Tab-separated table of C-alpha atoms in Angstrom:
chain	number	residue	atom	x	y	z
A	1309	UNK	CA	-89.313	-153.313	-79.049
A	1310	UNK	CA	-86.225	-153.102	-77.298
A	1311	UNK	CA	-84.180	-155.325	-75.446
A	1312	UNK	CA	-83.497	-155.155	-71.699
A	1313	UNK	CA	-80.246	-153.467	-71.028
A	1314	UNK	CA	-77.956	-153.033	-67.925
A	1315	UNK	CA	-76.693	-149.607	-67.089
A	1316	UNK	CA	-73.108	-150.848	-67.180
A	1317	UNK	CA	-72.946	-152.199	-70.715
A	1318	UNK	CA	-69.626	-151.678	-72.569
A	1319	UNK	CA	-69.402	-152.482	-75.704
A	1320	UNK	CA	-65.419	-153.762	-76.623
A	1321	UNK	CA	-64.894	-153.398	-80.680
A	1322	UNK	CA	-62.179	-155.494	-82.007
A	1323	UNK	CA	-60.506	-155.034	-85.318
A	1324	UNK	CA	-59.121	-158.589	-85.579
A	1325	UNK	CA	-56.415	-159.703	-87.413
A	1326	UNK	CA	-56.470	-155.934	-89.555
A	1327	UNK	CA	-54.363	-155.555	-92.435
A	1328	UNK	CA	-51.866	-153.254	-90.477
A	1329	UNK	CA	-48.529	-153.723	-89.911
A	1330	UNK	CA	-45.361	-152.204	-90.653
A	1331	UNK	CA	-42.901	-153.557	-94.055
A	1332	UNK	CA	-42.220	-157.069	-93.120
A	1333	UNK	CA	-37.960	-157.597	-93.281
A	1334	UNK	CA	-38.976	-160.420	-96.291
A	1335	UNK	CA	-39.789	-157.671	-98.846
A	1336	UNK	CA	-37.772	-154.602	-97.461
A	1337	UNK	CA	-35.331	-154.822	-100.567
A	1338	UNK	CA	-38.292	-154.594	-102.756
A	1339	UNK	CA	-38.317	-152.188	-105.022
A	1340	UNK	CA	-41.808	-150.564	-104.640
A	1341	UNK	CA	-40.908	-150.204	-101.097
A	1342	UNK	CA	-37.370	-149.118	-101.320
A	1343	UNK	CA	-38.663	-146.303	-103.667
A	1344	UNK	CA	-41.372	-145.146	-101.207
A	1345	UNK	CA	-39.180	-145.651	-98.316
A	1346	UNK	CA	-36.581	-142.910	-100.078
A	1347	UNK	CA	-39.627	-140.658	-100.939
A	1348	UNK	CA	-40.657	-140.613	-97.517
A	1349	UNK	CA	-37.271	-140.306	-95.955
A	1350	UNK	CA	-38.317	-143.139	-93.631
A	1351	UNK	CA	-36.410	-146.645	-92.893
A	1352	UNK	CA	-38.413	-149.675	-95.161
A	1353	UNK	CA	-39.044	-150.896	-91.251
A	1354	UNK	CA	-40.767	-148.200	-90.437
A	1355	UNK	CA	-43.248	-147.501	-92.738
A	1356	UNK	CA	-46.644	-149.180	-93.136
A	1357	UNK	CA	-47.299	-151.409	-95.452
A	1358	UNK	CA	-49.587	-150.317	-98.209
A	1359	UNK	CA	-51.108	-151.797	-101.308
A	1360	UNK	CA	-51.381	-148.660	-103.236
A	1361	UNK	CA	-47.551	-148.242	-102.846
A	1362	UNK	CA	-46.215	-151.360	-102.424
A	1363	UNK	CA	-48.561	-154.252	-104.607
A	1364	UNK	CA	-44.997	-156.113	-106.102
A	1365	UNK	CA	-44.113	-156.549	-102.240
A	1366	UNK	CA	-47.569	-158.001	-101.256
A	1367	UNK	CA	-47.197	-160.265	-103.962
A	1368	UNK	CA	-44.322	-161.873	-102.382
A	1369	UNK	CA	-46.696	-161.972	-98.734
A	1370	UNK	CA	-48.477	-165.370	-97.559
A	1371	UNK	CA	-52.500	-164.316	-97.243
A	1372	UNK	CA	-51.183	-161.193	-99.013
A	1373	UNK	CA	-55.091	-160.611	-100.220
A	1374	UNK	CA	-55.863	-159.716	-96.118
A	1375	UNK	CA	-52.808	-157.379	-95.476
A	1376	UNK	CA	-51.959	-153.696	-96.502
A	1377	UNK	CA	-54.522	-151.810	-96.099
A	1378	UNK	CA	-53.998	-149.412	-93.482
A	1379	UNK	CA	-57.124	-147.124	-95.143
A	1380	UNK	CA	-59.233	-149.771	-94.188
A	1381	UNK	CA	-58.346	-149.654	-90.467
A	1382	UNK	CA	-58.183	-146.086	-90.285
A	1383	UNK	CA	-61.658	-145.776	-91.873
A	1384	UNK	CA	-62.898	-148.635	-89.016
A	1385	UNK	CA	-61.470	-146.467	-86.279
A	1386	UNK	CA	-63.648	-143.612	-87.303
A	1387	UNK	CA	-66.627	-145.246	-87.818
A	1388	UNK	CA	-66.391	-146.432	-83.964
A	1389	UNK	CA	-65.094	-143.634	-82.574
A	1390	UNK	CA	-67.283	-141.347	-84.511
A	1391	UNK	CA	-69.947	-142.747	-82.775
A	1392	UNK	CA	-72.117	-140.950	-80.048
A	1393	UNK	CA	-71.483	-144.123	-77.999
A	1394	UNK	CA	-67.516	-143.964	-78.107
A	1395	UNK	CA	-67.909	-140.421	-77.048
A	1396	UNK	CA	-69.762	-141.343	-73.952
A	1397	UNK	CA	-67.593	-144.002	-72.934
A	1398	UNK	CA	-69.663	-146.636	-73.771
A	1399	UNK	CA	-67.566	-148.352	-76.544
A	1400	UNK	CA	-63.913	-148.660	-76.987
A	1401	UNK	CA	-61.903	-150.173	-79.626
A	1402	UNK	CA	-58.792	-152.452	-79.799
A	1403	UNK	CA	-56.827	-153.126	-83.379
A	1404	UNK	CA	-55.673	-156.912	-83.722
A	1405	UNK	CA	-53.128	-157.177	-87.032
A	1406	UNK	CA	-52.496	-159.944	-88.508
A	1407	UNK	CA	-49.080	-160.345	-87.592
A	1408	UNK	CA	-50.297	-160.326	-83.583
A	1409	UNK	CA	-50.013	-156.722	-82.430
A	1410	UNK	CA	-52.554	-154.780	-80.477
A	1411	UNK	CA	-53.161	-151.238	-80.546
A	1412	UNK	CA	-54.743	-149.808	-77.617
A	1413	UNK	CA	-56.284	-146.597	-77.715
A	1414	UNK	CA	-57.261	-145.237	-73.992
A	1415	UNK	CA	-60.848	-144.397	-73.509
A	1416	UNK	CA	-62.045	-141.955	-75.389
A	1417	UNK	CA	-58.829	-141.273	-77.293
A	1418	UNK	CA	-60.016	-139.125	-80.608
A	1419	UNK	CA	-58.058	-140.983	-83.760
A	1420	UNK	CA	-56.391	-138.306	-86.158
A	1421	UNK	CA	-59.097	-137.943	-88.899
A	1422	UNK	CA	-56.171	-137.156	-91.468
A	1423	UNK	CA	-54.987	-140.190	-93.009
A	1424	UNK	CA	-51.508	-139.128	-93.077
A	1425	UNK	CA	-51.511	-138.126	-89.274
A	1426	UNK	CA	-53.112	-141.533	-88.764
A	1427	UNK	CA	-50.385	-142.915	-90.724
A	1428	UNK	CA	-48.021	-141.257	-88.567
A	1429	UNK	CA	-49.466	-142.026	-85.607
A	1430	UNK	CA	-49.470	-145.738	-85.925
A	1431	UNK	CA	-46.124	-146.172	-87.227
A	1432	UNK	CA	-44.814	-144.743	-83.967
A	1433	UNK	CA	-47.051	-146.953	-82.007
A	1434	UNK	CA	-45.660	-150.021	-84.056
A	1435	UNK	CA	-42.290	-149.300	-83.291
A	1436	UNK	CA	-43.036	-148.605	-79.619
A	1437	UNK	CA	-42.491	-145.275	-79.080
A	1438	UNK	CA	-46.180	-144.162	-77.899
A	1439	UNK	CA	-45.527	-145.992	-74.470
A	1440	UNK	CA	-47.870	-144.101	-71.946
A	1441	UNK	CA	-49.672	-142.170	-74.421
A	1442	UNK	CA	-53.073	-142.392	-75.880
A	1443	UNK	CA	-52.102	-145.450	-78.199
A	1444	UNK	CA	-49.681	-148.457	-76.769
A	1445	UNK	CA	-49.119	-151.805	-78.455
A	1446	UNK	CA	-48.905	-155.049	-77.102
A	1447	UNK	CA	-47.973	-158.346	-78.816
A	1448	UNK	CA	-50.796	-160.906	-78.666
A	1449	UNK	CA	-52.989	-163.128	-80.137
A	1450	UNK	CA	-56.852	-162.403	-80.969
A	1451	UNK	CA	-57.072	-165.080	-78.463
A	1452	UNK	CA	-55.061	-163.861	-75.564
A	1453	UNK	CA	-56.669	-160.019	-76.604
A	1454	UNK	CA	-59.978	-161.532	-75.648
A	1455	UNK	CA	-58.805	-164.067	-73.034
A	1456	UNK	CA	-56.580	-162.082	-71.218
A	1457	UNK	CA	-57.094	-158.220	-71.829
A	1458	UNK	CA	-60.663	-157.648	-72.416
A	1459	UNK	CA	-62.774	-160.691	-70.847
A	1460	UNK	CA	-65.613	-159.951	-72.275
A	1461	UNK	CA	-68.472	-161.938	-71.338
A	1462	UNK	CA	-69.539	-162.730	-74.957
A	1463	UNK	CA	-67.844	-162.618	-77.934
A	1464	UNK	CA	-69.725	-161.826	-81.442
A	1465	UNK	CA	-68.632	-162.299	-84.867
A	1466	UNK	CA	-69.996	-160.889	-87.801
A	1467	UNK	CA	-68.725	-162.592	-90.848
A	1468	UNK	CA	-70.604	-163.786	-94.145
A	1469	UNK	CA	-69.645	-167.166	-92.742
A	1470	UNK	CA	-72.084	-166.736	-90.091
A	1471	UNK	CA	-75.708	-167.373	-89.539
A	1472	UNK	CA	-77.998	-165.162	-91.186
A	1473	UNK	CA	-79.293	-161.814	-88.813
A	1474	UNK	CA	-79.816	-158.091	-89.314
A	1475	UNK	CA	-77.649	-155.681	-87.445
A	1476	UNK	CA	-80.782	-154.986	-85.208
A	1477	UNK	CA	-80.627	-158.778	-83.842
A	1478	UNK	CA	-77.160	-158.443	-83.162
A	1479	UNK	CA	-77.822	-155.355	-81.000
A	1480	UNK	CA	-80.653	-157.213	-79.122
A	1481	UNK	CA	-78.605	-159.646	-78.269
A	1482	UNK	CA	-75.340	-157.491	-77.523
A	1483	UNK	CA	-77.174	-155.241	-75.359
A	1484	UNK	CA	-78.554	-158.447	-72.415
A	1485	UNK	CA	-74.735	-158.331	-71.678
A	1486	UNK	CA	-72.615	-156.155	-69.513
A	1487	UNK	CA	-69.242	-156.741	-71.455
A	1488	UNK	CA	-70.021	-157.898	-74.866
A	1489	UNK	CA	-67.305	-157.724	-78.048
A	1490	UNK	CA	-67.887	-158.030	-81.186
A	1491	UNK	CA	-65.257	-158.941	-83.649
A	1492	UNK	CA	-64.980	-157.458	-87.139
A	1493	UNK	CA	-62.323	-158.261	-89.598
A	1494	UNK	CA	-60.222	-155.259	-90.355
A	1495	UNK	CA	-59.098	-156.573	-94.083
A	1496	UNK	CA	-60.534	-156.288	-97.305
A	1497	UNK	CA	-60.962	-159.780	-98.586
A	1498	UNK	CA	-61.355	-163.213	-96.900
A	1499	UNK	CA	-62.552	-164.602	-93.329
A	1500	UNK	CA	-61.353	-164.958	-89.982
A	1501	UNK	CA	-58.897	-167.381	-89.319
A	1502	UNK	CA	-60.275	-170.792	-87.829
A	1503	UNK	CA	-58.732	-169.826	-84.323
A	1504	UNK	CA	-60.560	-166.670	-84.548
A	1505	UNK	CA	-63.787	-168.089	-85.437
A	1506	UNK	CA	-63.063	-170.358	-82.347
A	1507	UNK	CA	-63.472	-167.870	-79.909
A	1508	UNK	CA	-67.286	-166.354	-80.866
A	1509	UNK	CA	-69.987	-167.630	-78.926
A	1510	UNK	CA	-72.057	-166.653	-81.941
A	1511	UNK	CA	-71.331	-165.756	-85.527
A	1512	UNK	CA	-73.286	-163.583	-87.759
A	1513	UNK	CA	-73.899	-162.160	-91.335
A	1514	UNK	CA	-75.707	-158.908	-91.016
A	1515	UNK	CA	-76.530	-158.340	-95.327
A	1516	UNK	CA	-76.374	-160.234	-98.167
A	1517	UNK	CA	-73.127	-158.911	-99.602
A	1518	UNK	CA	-69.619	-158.843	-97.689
A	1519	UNK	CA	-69.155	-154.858	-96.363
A	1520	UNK	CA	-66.590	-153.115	-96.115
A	1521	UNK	CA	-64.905	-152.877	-91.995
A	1522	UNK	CA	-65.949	-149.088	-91.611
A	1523	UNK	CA	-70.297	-150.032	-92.715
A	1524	UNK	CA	-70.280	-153.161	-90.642
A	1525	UNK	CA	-68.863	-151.106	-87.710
A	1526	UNK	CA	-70.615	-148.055	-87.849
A	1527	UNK	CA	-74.399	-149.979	-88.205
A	1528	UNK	CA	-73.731	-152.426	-85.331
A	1529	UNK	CA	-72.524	-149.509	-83.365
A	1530	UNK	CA	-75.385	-147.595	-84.091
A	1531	UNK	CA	-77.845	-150.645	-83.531
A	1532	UNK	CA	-76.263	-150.907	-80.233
A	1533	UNK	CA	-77.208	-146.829	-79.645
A	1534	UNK	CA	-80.648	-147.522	-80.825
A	1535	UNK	CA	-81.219	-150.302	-78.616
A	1536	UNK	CA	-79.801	-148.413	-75.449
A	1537	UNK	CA	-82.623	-145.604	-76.170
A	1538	UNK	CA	-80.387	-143.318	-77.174
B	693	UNK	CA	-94.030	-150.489	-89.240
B	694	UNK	CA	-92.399	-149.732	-92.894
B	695	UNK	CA	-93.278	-146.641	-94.968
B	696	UNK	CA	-94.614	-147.642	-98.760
B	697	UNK	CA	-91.673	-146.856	-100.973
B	698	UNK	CA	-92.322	-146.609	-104.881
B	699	UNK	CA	-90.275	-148.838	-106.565
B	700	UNK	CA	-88.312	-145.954	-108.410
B	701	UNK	CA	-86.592	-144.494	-105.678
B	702	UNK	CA	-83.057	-142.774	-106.169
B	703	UNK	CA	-81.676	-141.015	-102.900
B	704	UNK	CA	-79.645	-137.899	-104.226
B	705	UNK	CA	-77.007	-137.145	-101.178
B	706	UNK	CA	-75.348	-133.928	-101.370
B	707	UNK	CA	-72.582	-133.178	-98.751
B	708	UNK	CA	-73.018	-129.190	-99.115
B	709	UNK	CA	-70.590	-126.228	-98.788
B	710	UNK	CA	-68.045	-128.881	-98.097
B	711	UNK	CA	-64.472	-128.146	-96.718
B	712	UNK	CA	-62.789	-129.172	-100.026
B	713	UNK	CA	-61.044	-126.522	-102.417
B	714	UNK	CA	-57.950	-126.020	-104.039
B	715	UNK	CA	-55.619	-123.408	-102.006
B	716	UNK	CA	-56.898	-120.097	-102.614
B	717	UNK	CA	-54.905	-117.338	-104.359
B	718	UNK	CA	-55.319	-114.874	-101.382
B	719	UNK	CA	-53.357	-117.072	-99.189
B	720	UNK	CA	-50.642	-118.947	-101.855
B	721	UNK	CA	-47.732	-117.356	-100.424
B	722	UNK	CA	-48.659	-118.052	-96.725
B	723	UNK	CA	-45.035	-120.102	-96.063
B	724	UNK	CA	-46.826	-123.616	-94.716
B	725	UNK	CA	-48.712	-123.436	-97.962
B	726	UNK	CA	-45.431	-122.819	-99.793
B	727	UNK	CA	-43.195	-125.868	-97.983
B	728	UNK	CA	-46.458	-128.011	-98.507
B	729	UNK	CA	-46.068	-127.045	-102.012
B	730	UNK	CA	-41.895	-127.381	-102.370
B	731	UNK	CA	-42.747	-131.204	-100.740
B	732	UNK	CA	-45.349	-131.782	-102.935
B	733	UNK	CA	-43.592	-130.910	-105.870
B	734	UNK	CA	-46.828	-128.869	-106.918
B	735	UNK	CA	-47.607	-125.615	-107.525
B	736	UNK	CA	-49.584	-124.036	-104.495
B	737	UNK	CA	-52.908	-123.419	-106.693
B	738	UNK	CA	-53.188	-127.643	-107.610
B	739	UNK	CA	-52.635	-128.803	-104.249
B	740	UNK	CA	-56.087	-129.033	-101.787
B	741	UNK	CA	-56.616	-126.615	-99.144
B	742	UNK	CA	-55.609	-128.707	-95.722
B	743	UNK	CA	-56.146	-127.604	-92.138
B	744	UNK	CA	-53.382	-130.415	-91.370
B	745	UNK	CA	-51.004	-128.409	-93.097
B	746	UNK	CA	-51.990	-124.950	-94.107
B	747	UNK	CA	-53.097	-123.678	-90.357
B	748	UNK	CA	-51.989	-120.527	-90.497
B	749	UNK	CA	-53.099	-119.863	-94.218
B	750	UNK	CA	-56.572	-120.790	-92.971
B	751	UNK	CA	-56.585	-117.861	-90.543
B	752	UNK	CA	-56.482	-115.633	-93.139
B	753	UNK	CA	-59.156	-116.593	-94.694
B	754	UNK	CA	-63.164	-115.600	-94.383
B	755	UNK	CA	-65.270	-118.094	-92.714
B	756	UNK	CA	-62.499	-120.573	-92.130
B	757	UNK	CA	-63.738	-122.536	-89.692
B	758	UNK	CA	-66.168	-124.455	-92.352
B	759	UNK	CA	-62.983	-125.109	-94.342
B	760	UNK	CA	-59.969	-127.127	-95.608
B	761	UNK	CA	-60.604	-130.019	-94.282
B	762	UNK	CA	-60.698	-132.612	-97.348
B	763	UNK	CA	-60.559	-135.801	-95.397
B	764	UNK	CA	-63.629	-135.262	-93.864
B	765	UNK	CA	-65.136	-135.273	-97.275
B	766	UNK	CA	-63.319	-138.098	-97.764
B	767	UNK	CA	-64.760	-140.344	-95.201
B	768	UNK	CA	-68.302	-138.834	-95.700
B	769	UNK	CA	-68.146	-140.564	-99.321
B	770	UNK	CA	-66.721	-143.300	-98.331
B	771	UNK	CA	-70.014	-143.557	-95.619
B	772	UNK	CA	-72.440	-143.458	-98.809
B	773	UNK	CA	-70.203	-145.073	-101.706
B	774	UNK	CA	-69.571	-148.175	-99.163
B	775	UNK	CA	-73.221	-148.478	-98.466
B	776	UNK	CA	-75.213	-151.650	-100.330
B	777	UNK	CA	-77.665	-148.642	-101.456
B	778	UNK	CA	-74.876	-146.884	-103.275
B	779	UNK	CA	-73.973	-150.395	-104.885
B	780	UNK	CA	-77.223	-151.146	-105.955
B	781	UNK	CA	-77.613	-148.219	-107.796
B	782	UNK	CA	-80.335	-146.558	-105.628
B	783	UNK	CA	-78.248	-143.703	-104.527
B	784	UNK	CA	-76.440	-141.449	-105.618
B	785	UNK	CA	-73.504	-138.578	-104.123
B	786	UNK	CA	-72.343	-135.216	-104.833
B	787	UNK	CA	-69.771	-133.114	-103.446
B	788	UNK	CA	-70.535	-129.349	-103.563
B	789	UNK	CA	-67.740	-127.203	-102.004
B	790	UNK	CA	-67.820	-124.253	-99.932
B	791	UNK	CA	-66.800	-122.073	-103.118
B	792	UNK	CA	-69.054	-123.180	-105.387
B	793	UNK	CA	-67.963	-126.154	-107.298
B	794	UNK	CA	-69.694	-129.445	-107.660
B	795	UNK	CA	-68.128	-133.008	-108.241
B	796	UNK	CA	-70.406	-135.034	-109.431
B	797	UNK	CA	-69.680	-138.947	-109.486
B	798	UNK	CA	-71.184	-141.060	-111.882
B	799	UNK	CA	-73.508	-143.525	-110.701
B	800	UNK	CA	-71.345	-146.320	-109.413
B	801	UNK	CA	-68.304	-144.802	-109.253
B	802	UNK	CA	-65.728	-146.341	-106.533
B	803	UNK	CA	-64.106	-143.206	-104.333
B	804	UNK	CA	-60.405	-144.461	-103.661
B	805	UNK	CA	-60.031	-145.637	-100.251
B	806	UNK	CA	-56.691	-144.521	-99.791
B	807	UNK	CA	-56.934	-141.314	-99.344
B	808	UNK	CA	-54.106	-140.144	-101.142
B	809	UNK	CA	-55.414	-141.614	-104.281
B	810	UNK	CA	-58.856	-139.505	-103.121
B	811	UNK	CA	-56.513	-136.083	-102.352
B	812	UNK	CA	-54.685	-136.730	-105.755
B	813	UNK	CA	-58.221	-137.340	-107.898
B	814	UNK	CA	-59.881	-134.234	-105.990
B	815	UNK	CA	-56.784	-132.229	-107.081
B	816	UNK	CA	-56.687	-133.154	-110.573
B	817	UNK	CA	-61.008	-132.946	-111.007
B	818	UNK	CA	-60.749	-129.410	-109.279
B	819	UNK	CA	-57.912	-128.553	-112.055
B	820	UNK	CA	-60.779	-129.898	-114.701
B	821	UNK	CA	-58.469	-132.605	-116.281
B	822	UNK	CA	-61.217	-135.759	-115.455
B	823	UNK	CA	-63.643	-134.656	-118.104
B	824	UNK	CA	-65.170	-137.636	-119.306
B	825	UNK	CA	-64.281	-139.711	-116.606
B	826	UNK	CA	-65.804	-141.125	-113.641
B	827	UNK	CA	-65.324	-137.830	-111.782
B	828	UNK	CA	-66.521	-134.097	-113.402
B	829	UNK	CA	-66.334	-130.831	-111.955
B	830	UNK	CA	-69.025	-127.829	-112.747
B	831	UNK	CA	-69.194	-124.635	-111.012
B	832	UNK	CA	-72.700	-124.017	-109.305
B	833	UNK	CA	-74.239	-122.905	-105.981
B	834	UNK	CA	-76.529	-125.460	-104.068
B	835	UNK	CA	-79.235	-123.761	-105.176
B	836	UNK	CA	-78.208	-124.376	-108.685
B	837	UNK	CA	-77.077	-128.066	-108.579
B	838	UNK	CA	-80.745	-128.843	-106.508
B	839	UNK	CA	-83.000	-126.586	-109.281
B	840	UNK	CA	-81.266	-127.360	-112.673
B	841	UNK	CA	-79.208	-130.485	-112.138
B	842	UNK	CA	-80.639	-132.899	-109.224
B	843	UNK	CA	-83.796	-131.733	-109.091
B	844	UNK	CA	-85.027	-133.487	-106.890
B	845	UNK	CA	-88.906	-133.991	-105.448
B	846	UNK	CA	-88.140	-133.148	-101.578
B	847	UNK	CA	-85.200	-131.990	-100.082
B	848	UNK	CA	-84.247	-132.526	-95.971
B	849	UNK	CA	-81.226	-130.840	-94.406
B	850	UNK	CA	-79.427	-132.728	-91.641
B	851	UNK	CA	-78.918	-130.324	-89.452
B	852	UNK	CA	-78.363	-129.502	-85.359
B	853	UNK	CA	-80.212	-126.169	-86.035
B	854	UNK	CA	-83.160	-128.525	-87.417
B	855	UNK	CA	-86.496	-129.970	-85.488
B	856	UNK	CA	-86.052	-133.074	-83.479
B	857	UNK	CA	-86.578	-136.487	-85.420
B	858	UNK	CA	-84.267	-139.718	-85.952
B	859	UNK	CA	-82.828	-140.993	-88.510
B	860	UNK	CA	-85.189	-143.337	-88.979
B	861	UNK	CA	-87.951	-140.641	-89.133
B	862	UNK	CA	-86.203	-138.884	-91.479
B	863	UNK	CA	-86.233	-142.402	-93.609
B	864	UNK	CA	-89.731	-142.775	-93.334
B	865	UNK	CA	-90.709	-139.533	-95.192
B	866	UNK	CA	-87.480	-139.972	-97.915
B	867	UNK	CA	-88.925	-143.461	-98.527
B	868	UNK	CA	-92.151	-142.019	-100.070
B	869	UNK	CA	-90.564	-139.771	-102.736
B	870	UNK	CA	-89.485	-140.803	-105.850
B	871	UNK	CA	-86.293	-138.625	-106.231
B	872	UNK	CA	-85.511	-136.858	-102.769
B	873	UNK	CA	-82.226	-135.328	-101.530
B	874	UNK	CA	-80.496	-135.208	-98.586
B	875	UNK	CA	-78.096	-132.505	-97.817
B	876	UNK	CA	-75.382	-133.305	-95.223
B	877	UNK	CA	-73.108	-130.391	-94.214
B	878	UNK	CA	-69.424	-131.094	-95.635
B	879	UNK	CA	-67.858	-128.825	-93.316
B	880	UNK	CA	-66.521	-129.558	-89.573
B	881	UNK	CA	-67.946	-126.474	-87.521
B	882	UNK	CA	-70.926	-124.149	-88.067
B	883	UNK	CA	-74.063	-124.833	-89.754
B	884	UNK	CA	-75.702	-124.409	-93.522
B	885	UNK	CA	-75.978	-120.688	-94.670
B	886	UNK	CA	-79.236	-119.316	-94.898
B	887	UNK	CA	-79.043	-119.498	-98.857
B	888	UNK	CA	-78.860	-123.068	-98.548
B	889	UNK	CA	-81.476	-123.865	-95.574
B	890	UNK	CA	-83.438	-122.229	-97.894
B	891	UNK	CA	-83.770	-125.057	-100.383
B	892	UNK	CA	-84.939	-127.388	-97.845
B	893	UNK	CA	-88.557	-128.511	-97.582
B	894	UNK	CA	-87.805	-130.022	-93.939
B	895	UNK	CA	-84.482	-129.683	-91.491
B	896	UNK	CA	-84.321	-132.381	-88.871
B	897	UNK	CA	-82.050	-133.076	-86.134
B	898	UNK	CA	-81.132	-136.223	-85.569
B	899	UNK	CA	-79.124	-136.663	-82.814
B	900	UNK	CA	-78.631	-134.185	-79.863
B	901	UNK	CA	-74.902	-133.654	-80.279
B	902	UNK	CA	-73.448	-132.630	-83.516
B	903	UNK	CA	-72.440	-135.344	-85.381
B	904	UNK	CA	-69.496	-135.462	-88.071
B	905	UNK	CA	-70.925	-135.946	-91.940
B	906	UNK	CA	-69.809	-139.358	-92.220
B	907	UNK	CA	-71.638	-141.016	-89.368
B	908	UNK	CA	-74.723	-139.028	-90.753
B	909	UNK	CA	-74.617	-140.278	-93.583
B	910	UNK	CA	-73.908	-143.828	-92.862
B	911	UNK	CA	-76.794	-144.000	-90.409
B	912	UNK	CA	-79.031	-142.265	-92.848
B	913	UNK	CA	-78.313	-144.119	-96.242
B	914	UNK	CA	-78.783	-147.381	-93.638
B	915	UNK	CA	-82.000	-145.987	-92.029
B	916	UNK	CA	-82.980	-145.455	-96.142
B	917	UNK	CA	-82.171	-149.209	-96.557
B	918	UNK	CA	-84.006	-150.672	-93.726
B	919	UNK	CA	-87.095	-148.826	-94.983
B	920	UNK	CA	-86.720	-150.025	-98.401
B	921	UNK	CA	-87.338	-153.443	-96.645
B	922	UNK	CA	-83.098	-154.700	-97.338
């Protein structure tokens, strides 16, 4: 059984609030990150901040159990844009950090598949020096992302906080609407904030057990193929 | 409609001929292998073959188009290691390279996400200094791993050269063995040799444009699930 779909559909996959960001100024002088910042001949600033390199730092970080893990993202962004339906333009994919930036990768933008190029990649962005090139940042809430930028016409998040479906339901549903998002959280431990469990019109748990960004992404995604008749 | 599955089953996937080997002798001396190896502060025979880095070395070599590209091993693990199957202990992964070595995981085993945690373990397994721990390294062909180690009941290849099906088709037969294998190709271009095609009792396609190994995977270890009734 599939659902009715409409030949427009575009599926909008958000990252939100994804443990990405570059070394906050609070824990520049730290020393794991002053010793990786020498290694890497880069400025603290400009470097992303990492668990495996820089765990005394996070220590020092409010929510510090969400935030450095740029892996994490990076293995998101793949699972989306690995996808047959990124490929054909049905799908694209916006990162929301927690510290309210947004990258935006143009339609159909390939992400570097090596870590370290990704690594590369989105430090630039972060400082803003990708302006008119496959990735740009903008500062902004998950709210004004979705409010302002995207407008989708319905907003999905899948959370273990949410009601219990399978990753098939989801799709059925996703797939009745021309503009649908769905919002995964792009860090490792925890839940959405409150304001960005405010802004799904329906929340869902697609397995028993809390998955890792880069599963959850690549079965909806999938689901969503499957119940386009792909 | 679910296939009966035996309680017993244990997927065995095997991401074959993969692009993952230390650098080569034949090409130590090529100079982007040498400044990767000055950086590194390694010698040029411990450090991972790398298309990222080593592009010219690569040309020098036979067949490189099916090589040096370690992070797409990477992510392929990740795929199946993230997977509830993986957790649960009802799959497991191996990683035979395109010059004849095999890592083989122990059941359970986390793969670091950060991949230069993964670069740095491959590195030190492929110099044989992880005996005895989570990670070993034996030298075999496919054909060798599949008839004296995994030895498995059925074998299907994942493969564009293969006959039509779907994932989920290809779930619905694996679901009714006790101990079958899939082999995924760990390489980015090309297909299996004819040595390994060999070894499987079926070769499906399962999507009409090539896919890379860690979106098959994910969608086949999840098709696996579904069928198991998860």
């Amino acid at each position: 059984m599939r659902a009715r779909c409409r030949v427009g559909l575009r599926l909008h996959v958000v990252l939100a609030e994804s443990a990405l960001e570059l070394v906050p100024r609070k824990v520049a002088t730290s020393p794991d990150v002053v010793s990786d910042s020498r290694r890497r001949g880069l400025p603290a600033a400009e470097i992303l901040l990492d668990r495996s390199f820089h765990h005394r730092a996070l220590e020092k970080l409010e929510d510090n159990f969400k935030r450095g893990r740029p892996d994490l993202v990076h293995e998101a962004l793949l699972a989306v844009t690995g996808s047959p339906l990124y490929m054909e333009g049905k799908a694209d994919v916006w990162v929301h950090t927690c510290v309210d930036r947004v990258l935006e990768f143009k339609p159909g933008t390939r992400v570097p598949k090596n870590y370290l190029r990704f690594r590369g990649l989105a430090e630039k962005a972060l400082r803003g020096e990708t302006k008119g090139e496959l990735v740009s940042v903008m500062n902004a809430t998950v709210k004004e992302l979705l409010k302002r930028v995207i407008r989708p016409d319905w907003v999905l998040a899948l959370t273990t906080l949410g009601k219990w479906s399978s990753f098939a339901g989801a799709a059925e549903t996703l797939v009745t609407k021309n503009e649908p998002c769905v919002m995964i959280g792009g860090f490792p431990h925890g839940h959405f904030s409150p304001g960005a469990m405010k802004l799904a019109d329906s929340a869902l748990k697609a397995d028993a057990i809390p998955l890792e960004a880069h599963v959850v992404a690549a079965r909806l995604v999938y689901e969503v193929e499957k119940h386009l008749g792909r």
